[in-house]
Every structure is written in structure tokens, then in C-alpha cells.
CSV table of C-alpha atoms and ligand atoms in Angstrom, one decimal:
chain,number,residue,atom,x,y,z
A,168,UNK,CA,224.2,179.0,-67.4
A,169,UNK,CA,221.7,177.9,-64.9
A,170,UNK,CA,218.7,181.0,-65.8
A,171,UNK,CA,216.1,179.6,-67.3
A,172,UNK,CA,214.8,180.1,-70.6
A,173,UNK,CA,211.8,182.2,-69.6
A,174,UNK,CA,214.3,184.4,-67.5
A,175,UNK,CA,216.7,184.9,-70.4
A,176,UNK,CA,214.4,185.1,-73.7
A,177,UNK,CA,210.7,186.1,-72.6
A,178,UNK,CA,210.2,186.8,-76.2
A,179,UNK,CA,210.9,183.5,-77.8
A,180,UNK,CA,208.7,181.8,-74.7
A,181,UNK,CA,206.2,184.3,-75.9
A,182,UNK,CA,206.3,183.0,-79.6
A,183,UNK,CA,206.8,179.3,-78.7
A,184,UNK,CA,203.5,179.7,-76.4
A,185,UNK,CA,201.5,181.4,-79.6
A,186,UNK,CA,202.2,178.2,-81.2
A,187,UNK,CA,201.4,176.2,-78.8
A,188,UNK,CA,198.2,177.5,-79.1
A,189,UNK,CA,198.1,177.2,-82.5
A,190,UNK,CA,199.1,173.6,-82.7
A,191,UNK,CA,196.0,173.3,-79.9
A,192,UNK,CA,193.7,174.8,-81.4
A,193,UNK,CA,193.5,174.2,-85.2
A,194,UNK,CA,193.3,171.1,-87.1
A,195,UNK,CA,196.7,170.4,-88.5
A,196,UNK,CA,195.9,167.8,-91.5
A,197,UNK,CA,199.9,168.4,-92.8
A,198,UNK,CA,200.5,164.3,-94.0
A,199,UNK,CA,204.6,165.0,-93.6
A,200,UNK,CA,204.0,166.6,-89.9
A,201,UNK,CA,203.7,164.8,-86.4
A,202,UNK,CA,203.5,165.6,-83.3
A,203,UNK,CA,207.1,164.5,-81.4
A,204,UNK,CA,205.9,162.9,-77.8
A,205,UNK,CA,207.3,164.6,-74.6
A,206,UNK,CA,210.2,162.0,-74.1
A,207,UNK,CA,211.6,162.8,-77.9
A,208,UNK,CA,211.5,166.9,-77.5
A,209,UNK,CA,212.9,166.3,-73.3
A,210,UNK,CA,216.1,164.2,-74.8
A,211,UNK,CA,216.3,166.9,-78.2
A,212,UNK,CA,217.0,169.9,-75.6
A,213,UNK,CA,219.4,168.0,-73.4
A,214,UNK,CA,223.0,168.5,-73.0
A,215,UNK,CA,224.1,166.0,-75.9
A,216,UNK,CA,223.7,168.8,-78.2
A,217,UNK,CA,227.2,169.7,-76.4
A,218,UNK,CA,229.5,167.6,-77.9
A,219,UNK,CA,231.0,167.2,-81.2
A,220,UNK,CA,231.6,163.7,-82.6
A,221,UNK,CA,232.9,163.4,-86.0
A,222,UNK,CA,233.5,159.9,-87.0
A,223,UNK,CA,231.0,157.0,-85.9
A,224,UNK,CA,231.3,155.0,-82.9
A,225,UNK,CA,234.6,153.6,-82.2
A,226,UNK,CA,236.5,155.7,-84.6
A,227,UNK,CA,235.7,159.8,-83.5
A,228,UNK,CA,237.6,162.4,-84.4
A,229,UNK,CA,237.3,163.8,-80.5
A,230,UNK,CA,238.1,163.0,-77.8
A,231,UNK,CA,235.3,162.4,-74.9
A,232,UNK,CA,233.2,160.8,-77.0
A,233,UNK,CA,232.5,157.7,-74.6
A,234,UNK,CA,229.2,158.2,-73.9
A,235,UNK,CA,228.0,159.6,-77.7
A,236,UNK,CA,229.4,156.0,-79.1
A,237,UNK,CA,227.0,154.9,-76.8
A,238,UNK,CA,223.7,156.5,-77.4
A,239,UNK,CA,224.6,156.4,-81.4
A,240,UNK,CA,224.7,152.5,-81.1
A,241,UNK,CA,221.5,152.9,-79.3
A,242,UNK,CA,219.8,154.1,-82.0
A,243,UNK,CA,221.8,152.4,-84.6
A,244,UNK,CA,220.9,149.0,-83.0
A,245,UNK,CA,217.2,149.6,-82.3
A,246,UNK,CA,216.7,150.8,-86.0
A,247,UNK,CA,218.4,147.5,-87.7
A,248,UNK,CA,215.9,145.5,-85.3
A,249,UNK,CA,212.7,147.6,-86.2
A,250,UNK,CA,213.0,147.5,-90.1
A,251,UNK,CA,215.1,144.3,-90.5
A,252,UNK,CA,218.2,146.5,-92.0
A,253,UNK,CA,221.8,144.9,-92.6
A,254,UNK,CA,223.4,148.6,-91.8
A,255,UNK,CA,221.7,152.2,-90.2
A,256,UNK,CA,223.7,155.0,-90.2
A,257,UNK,CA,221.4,157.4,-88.1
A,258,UNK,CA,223.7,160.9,-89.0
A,259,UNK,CA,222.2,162.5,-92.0
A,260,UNK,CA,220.5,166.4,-90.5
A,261,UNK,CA,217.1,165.6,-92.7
A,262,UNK,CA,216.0,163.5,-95.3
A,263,UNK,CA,217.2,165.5,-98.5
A,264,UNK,CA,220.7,165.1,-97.1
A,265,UNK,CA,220.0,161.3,-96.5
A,266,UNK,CA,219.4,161.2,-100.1
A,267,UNK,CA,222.2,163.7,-101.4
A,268,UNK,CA,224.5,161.3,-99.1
A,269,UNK,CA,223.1,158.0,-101.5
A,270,UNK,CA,223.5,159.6,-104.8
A,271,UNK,CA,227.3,160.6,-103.8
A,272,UNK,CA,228.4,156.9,-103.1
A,273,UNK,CA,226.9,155.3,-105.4
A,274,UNK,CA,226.5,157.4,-108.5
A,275,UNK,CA,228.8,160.1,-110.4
A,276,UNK,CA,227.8,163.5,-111.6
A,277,UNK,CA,226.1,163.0,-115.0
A,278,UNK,CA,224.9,159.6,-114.3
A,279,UNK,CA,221.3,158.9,-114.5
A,280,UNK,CA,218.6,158.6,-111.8
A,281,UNK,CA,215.0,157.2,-113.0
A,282,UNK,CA,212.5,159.2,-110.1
A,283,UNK,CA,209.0,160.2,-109.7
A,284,UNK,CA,208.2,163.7,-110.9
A,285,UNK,CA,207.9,166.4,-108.7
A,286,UNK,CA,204.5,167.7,-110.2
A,287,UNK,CA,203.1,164.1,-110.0
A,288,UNK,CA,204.0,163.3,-106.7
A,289,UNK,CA,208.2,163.0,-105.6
A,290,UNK,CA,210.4,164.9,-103.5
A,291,UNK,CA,212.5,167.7,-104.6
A,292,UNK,CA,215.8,165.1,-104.3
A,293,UNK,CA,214.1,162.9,-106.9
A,294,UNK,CA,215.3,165.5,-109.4
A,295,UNK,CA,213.7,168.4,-109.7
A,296,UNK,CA,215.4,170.8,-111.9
A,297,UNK,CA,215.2,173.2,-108.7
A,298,UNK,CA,217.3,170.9,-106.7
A,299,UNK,CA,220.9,169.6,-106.5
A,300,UNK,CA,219.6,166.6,-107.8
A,301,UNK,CA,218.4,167.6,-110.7
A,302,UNK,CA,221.3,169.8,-111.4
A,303,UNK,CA,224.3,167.4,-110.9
A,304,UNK,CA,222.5,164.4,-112.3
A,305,UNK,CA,221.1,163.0,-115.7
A,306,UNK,CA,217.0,163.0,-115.0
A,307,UNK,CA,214.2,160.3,-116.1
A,308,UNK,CA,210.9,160.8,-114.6
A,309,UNK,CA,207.9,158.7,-113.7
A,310,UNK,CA,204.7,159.9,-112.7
A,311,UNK,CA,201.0,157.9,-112.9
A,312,UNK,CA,199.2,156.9,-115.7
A,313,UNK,CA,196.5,159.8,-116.5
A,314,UNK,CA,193.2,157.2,-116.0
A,315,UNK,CA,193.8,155.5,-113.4
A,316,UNK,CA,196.5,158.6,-111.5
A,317,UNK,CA,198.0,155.8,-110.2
A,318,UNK,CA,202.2,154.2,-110.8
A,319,UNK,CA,201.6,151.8,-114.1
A,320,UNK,CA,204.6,149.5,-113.7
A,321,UNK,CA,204.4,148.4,-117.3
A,322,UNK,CA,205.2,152.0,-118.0
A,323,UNK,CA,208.1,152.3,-115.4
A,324,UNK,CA,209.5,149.6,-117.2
A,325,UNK,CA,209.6,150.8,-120.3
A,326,UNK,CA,211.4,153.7,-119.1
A,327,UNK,CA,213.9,152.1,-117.2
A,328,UNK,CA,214.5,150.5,-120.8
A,329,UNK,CA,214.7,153.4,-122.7
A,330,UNK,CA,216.8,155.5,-120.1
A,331,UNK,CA,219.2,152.7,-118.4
A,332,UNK,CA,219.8,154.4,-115.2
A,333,UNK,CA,222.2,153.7,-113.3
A,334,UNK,CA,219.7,154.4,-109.9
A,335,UNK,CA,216.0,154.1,-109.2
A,336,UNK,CA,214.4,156.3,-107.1
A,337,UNK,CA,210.9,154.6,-105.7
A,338,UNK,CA,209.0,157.0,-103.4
A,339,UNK,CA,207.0,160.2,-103.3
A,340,UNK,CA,205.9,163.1,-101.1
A,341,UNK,CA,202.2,163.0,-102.6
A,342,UNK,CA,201.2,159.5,-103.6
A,343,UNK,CA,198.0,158.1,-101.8
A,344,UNK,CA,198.7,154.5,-103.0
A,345,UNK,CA,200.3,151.6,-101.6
A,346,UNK,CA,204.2,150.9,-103.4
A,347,UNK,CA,205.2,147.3,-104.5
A,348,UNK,CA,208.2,147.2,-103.8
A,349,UNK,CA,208.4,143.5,-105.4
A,350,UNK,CA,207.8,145.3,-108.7
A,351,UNK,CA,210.3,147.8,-108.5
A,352,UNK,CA,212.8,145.7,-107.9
A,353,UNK,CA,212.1,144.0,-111.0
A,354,UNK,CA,212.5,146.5,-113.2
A,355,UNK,CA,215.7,147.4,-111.5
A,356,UNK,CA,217.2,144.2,-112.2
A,357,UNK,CA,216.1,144.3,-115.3
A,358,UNK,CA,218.4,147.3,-116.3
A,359,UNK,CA,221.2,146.5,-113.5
A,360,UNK,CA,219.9,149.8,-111.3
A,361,UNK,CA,220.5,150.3,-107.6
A,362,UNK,CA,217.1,150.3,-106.2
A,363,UNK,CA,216.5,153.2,-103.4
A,364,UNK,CA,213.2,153.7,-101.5
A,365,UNK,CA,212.7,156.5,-99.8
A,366,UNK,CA,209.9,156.5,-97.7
A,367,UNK,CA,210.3,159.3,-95.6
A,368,UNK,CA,206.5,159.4,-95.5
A,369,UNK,CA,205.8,156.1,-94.6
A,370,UNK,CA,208.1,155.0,-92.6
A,371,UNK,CA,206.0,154.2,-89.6
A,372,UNK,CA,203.2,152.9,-91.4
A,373,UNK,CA,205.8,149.9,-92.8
A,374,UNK,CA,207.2,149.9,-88.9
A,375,UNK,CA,203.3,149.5,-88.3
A,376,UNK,CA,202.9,147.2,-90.6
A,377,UNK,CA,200.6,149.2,-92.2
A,378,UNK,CA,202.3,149.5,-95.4
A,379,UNK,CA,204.5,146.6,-97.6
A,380,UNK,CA,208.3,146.4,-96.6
A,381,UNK,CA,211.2,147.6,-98.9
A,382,UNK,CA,213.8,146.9,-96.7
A,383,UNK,CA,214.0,143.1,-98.5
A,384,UNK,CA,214.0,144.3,-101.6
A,385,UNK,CA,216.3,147.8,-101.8
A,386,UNK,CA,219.5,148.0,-102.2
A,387,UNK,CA,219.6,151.3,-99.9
A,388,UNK,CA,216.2,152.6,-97.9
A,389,UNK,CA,216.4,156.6,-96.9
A,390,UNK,CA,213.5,158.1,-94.7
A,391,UNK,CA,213.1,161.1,-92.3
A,392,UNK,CA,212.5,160.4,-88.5
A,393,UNK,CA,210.3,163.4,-87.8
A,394,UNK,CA,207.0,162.3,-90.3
A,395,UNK,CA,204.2,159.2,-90.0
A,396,UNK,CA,207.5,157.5,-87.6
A,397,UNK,CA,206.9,160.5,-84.9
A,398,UNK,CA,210.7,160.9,-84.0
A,399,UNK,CA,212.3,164.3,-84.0
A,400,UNK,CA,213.6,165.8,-86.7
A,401,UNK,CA,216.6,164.5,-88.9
A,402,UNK,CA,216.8,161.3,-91.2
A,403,UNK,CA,218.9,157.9,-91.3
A,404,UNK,CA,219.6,155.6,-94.4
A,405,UNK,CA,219.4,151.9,-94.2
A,406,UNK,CA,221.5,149.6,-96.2
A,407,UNK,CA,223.1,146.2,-97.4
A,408,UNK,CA,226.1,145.6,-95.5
A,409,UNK,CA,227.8,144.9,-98.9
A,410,UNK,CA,227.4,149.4,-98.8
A,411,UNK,CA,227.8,150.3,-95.7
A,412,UNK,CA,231.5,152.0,-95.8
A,413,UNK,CA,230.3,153.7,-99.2
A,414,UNK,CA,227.7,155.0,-97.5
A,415,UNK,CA,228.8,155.8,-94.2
A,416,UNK,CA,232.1,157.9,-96.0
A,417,UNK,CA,229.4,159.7,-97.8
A,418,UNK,CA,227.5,161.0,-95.1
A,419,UNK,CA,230.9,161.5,-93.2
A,420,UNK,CA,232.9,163.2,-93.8
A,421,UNK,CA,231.9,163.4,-97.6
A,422,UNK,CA,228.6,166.1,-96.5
A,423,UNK,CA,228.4,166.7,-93.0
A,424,UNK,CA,230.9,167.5,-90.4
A,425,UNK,CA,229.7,166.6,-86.4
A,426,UNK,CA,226.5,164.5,-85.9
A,427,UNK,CA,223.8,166.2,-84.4
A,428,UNK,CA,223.9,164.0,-81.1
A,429,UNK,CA,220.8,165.3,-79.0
A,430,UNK,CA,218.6,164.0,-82.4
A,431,UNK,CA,220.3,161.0,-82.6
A,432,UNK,CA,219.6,160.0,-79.1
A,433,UNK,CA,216.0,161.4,-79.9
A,434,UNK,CA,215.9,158.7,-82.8
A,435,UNK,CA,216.9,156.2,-80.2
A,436,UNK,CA,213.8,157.1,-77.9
A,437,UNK,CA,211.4,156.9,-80.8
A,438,UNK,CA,212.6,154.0,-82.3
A,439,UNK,CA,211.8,152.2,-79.1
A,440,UNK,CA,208.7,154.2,-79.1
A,441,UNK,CA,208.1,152.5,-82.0
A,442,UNK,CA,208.8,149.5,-81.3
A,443,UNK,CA,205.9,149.4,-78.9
A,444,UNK,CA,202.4,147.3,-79.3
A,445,UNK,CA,200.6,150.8,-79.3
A,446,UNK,CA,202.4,152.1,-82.9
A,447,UNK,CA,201.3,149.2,-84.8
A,448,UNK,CA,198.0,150.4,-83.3
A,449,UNK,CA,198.3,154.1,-83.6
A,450,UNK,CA,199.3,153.2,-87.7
A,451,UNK,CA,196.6,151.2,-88.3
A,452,UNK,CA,194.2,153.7,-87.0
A,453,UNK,CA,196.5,156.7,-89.3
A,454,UNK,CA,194.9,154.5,-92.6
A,455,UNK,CA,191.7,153.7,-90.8
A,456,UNK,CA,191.2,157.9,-90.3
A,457,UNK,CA,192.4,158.6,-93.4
A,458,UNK,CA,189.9,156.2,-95.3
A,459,UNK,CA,187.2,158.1,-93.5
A,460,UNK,CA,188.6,161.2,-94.3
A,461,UNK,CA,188.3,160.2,-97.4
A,462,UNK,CA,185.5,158.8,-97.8
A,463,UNK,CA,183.3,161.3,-96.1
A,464,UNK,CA,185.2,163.8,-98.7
A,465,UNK,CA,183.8,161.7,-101.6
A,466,UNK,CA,180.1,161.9,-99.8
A,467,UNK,CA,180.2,165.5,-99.9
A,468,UNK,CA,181.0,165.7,-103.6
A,469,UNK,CA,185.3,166.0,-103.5
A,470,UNK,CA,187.1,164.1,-106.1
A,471,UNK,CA,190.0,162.9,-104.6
A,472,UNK,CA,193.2,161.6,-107.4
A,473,UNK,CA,192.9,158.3,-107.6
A,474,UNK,CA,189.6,157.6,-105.9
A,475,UNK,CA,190.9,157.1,-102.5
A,476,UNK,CA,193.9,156.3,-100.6
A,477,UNK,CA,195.7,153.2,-99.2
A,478,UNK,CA,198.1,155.2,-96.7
A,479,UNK,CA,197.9,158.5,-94.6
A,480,UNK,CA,197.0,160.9,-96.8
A,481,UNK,CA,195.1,162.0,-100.5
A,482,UNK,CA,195.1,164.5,-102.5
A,483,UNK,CA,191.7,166.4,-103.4
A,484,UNK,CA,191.1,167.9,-107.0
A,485,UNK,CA,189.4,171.1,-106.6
A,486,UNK,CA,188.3,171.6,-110.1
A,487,UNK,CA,186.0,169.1,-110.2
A,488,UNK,CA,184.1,171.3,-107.5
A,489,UNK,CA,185.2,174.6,-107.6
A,490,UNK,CA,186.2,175.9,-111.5
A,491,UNK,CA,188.2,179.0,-110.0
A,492,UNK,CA,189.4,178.4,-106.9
A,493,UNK,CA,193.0,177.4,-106.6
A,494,UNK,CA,194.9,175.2,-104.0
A,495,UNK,CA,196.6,177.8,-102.8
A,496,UNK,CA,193.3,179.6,-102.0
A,497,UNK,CA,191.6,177.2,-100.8
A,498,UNK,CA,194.2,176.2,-98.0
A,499,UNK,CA,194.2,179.7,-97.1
A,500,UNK,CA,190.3,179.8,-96.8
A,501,UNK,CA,190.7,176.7,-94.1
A,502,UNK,CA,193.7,178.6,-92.5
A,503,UNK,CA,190.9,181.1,-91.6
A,504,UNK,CA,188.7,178.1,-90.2
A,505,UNK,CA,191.1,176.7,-88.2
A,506,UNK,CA,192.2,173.4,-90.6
A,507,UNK,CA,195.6,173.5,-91.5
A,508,UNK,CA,196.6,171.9,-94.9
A,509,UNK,CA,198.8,171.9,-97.9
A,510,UNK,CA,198.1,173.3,-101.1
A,511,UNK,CA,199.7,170.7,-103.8
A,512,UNK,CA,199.3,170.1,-107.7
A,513,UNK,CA,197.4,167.2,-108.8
A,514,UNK,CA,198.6,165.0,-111.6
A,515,UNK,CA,198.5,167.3,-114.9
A,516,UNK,CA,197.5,169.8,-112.8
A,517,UNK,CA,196.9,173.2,-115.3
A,518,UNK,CA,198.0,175.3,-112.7
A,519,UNK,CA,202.2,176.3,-111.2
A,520,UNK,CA,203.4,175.0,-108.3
A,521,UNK,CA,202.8,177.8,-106.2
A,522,UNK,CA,199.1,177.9,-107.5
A,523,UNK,CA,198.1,174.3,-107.8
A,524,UNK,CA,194.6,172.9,-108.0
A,525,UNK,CA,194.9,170.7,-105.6
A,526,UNK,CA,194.7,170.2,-101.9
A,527,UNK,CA,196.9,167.2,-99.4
A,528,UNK,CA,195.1,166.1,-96.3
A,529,UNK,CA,196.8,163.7,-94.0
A,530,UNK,CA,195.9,162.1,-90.7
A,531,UNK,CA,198.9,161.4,-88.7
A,532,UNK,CA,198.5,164.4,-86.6
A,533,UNK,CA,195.2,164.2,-85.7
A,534,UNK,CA,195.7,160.4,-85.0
A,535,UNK,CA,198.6,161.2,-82.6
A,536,UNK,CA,195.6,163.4,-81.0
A,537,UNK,CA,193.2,160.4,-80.0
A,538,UNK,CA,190.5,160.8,-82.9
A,539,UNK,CA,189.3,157.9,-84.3
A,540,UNK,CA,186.8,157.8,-87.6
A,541,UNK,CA,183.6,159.7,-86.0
A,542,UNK,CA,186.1,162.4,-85.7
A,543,UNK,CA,187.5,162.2,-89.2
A,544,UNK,CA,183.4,162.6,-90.5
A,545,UNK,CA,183.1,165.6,-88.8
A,546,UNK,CA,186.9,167.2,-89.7
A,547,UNK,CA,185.6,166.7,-93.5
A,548,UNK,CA,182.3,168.1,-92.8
A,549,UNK,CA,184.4,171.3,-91.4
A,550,UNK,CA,186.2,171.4,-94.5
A,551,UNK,CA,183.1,171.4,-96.9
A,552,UNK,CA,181.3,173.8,-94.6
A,553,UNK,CA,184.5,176.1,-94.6
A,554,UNK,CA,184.8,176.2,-98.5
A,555,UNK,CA,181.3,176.7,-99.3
A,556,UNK,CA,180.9,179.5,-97.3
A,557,UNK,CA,184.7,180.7,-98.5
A,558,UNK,CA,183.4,183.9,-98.9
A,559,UNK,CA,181.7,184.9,-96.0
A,560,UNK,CA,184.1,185.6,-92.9
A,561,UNK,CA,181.3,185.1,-90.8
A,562,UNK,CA,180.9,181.4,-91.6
A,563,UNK,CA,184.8,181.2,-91.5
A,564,UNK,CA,185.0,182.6,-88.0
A,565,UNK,CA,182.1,180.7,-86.8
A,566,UNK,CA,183.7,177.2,-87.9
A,567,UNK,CA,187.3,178.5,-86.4
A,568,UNK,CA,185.4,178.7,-82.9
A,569,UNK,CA,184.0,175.1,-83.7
A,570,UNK,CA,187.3,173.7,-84.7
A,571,UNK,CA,189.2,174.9,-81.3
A,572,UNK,CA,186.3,173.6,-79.5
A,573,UNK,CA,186.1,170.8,-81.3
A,574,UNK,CA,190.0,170.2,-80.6
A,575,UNK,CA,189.1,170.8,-76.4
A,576,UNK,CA,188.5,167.5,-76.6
A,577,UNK,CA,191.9,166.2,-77.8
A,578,UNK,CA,194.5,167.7,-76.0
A,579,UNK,CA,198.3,168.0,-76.5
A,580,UNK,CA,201.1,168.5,-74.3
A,581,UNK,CA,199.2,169.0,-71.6
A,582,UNK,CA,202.3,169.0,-69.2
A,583,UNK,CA,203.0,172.4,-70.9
A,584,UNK,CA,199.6,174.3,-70.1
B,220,PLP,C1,210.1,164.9,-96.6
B,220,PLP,C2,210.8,164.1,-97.7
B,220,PLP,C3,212.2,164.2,-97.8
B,220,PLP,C4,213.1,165.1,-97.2
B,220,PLP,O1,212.9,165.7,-96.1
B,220,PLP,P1,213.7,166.9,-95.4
B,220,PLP,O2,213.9,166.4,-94.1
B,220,PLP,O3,212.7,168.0,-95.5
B,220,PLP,O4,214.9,167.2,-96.2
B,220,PLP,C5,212.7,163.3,-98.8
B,220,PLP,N1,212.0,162.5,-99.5
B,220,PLP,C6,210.6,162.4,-99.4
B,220,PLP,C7,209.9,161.5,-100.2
B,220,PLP,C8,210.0,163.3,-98.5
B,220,PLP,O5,208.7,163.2,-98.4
């Protein structure tokens, strides 16, 4: 038990140092990626991931669990102070499972949820027909008014009218705008709805204060740890206390068995991490990139849905460049020049989901990186230069070798080289 990993497994090092490289070396422009800081991955790989824990602090189902109460408290403590939260419980594995852990206390099969549409813009959980969401529960769906692509609110309310749910879903995976969360609490009272936000995107920008607060005006807030909030991997759900044992039974032992301890503590080292002067900085500067990202886009003849973005990330609409090429295409194209991105579908996109039309940019990573908006010029003028010369893999190659150059300058991990 004392060999080291390059000892045991030279193979897996061998993998895990090809994509070291590759996180190096390209531009990774992924909006729901981040990269985790040295003291988050040290605590991840530590020996907490030895012990199981069922239960919650005080009240395990093993014994030995001294030591886990403490570190869960830890995190559970320094999340309630950094979003304002009456009750954390910091268990759930990943953010659909935050959300599967809602929907099971406070809803019954058959009941109806009022989300965002996965073509528009929501998550999977929101209730796609795909998902366990949409499959167990009674769907409504938003999505943004066709002019402006953005959420009308007049319209949301009208469908909370028509469809009475019973839960409201505000959030997205693929919405460049700002949410008020004000107005969504509204229209939830209006119809007697439990309000959930999930902002598994934004969490750090509203820890930032780069984005308006739910916490004040949810009933339950779920979010990921491992996106914009640069923790490691996993999710936590927030909550009035008035919930709390409804929600906590859910989680456990209603979905999962033993929490995933090394992550939790991992949660507790970012959410200190985040409670520093320097992520109120580093969020600001996510929205300041991604404004010129996006503007610098526009310059060079993009449409981007909506006009713009408020947060960390847009959404381009190819076809008002390209006629034929797809989203799917064109992320590959980039792949070849180094820029890593998503392929997604725009609002009444005319292509499938695994086609799209679309393209979703965002800038946490590259913020996490050190660039700043002169940087963010240049990354879009790679990204015009790379799909205008699509075809050639001569121009492709050539901007590859610019982007790793390019990326010299901004080093990562560098305790690992
Ligand atoms: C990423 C995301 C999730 C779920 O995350 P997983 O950890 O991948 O399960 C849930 N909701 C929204 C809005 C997301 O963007």
C-alpha cells in the first residue's frame, strides 16, 4: 500500500499526463468546466475516501466516524455562511442527483413540474423526456420568447396558470442572461409552487456577486460544486429550515447510501476558497471575458442568441454565417485548432440534438488561467480564423501551433510539469 501510483499503474500516469497536455495546451472554452486548484484535487485523493458514513453528522450509521462529522460540518457551515442558506446538505454525488433528491421530497410521481426546455436551454433533470425526470413526472416547459430568445415572464406566467404545478424549476444549462429571481417567485406564489433554482452554472458568479441571489427567494437552491464555483466534483442543495429533514431523508438514505467524504471535504476547501477577496475578483473578470468574447464574436460577423450575454457564457448561431455547417462540425473543426467547445442547439434550432446549429463558449476556464479581455480578442479571432479556413488542414494546424503557444503564456499546474 505504500508504491506509488507511477510504480503500480504506468499506464494510467501515461493517460493522465496526455491530458495534462491537453488541458495545457488547447483553449478549453467548455462554460460548465473549471479547472479545480491544487488544494481541492490534494484533499479529493486523500485518505477520507476510506471511510463510509451513512447518516449525517451526529447520527452515522458507522462507527469511527469522529473525524468525517467533522470535516462534513466544515463544509456544511462554510456553505450556509457563503450563500446566506437556512440548511446545506453537502451529500448529493452530482447535480442531477441534487435534483432527483428535491423532486422526491417534495413532489409525488405524476405531479407536475413547470421547467425550462431542454432544446431552449435547461438541464436534462428539468424534464426531458430522456430523463427520470421527465419520465416519473407530469412536464410543462418554458423556453424564450422567439424575438427577443430571451425568458418573457409574462409568458411563464401564463403557464404556471394554465399548468398549476406543483414545482418550478428556474435555471438552465444554456441561458446567457441574467435570472430574476424576484420574478419567479411571483409566479410561484401565484399558483402555490415550490420554487427551486438550480444554478449549477452560476453558482460562483452569485458567490461573486456577479449574478442576482436566489437563495432569498427559493424555497430549495440545488447547484454543482465542480462548475463557475471551481470546487471538485459533486453537488449540495440549499434550503429553508422549514425542509431540511424532507430533504436530507431524501438524499439519505432515500438515493444514496455513504457520502463521498474526500469530495465533501474538497467542498469545504473551495468554499473557503471562495470565500476569499480574489473570487469576487476572478467572477467579475469570468463576465468581463466573456463580454469580450462576445463582443469581438459580434465584430467579426457571429450572431450570438440573444445579442450578447450577462453571465459566463453565449451561445453562437451558426446559420447566420455558415448555411451548412452544423454545431457539431464546427466544434470538431476548433478541436483541430486547439479551442475546445460545445456544440448546442439554439432556440428553434432546425437541427437534432446531436447535430445542432449552434455553438456554447464560456470563460471560466480560461479566466481560472490569468487572461484578461486582450486575451479574449485574440481567442475569438482564433475561432473566426479556424472556421474560415475549416477546410484547409493547413490553416487548422497552423492555428493549433498558435493556440499552444499562445496558452505558454498561461500556465496550469505547474507543480505537475
Ligand atoms: C450541470 C448541471 C446539472 C447537473 O450536473 P451533473 O453533476 O452533471 O449531474 C444540473 N442542472 C444544471 C442546470 C446543470 O447545468
Amino acid at each position: 500500500m505504500n508504491k506509488l501510483l507511477s510504480e503500480v499503474d504506468p499506464q494510467v500516469v501515461e493517460i493522465t499526463t496526455k491530458d495534462l497536455a491537453r488541458q495545457q495546451n488547447t483553449l478549453m472554452l467548455i462554460p460548465s468546466e473549471n479547472y479545480a486548484s491544487r488544494a481541492v484535487m490534494e484533499i479529493q485523493g486523500s485518505i477520507l475516501a476510506n471511510k463510509y458514513a451513512e447518516g449525517y453528522p451526529g447520527e452515522r450509521y458507522y462507527n469511527g466516524c469522529e473525524f468525517m462529522d467533522e470535516v462534513e460540518s466544515l463544509a456544511i457551515d462554510r456553505a450556509k455562511a457563503l450563500f446566506g442558506a437556512e440548511h446545506v446538505n453537502v451529500q448529493p454525488h452530482a447535480g442531477s442527483q441534487a435534483n432527483m433528491a428535491v423532486y422526491h421530497a417534495l413532489l409525488q410521481p405524476g405531479d407536475t413540474i413547470l421547467g425550462m426546455s431542454l432544446s431552449q436551454g435547461g438541464h436534462l433533470t428539468h424534464g426531458a423526456h430522456v430523463n427520470f425526470s421527465g419520465n416519473l413526472y407530469n412536464i410543462a416547459a418554458y423556453g424564450v420568447d422567439a424575438d427577443t430568445e430571451q425568458i418573457d415572464m409574462d409568458d411563464v406566467g401564463r403557464l404556471a396558470e394554465e399548468h398549476r404545478p406543483k414545482l418550478i424549476v428556474v435555471g438552465a444549462t444554456a441561458y446567457p442572461r441574467h435570472f430574476d429571481f424576484a420574478s419567479w417567485r411571483q409566479v410561484a406564489d401565484s399558483v402555490g409552487a415550490y420554487l427551486l433554482a438550480d444554478i449549477a452554472h452560476i453558482a460562483g458568479l452569485i458567490a461573486g456577486g456577479a449574478h442576482p441571489d436566489p437563495v432569498p427567494y427559493s424555497d430549495v437552491v440545488t447547484t454543482t460544486t465542480h462548475k463557475t464555483l471551481r470546487g471538485p466534483r459533486g453537488a449540495m442543495i440549499m434550503c429553508r429550515s422549514e425542509y431540511a429533514d424532507k430533504i436530507d431523508r431524501a438524499v439519505f438514505p432515500g438515493l444514496q447510501g455513504g457520502p463521498f467524504l474526500h469530495t465533501i471535504a474538497a467542498r469545504a476547501v473551495a468554499f473557503k476558497e471562495a470565500s476569499e477577496p480574489e473570487f469576487k475578483k476572478y467572477q467579475g473578470q469570468i463576465v468581463k471575458n466573456a463580454k469580450a468574447l462576445a463582443a469581438r464574436l459580434i465584430e467579426n460577423g457571429f450572431r450570438l442568441v440573444s445579442g450578447g450575454t450577462d453571465n459566463h457564457l453565449m451561445l453562437i448561431d451558426l446559420t447566420s454565417k455558415y448555411e451548412k455547417m452544423s454545431g457539431r462540425q464546427a466544434a470538431d473543426h476548433l478541436e483541430d485548432a486547439g479551442i475546445i467547445v460545445n456544440k448546442n442547439t439554439i432556440p428553434f434550432d432546425k437541427r437534432k440534438p446531436r447535430t445542432t446549429s449552434g455553438l456554447r463558449l464560456g470563460t471560466p476556464m480560461v479566466t481560472t488561467r490569468g487572461m484578461e479581455e486582450d486575451a479574449m480578442v485574440q481567442i475569438a479571432d482564433f475561432i473566426t480564423e479556424a472556421l474560415e479556413g475549416r477546410q484547409k488542414n493547413s490553416i487548422k494546424q497552423r492555428i493549433q501551433e498558435k493556440v499552444k503557444e499562445f496558452c505558454t503564456q498561461f500556465p496550469i499546474y505547474e507543480y505537475l510539469n
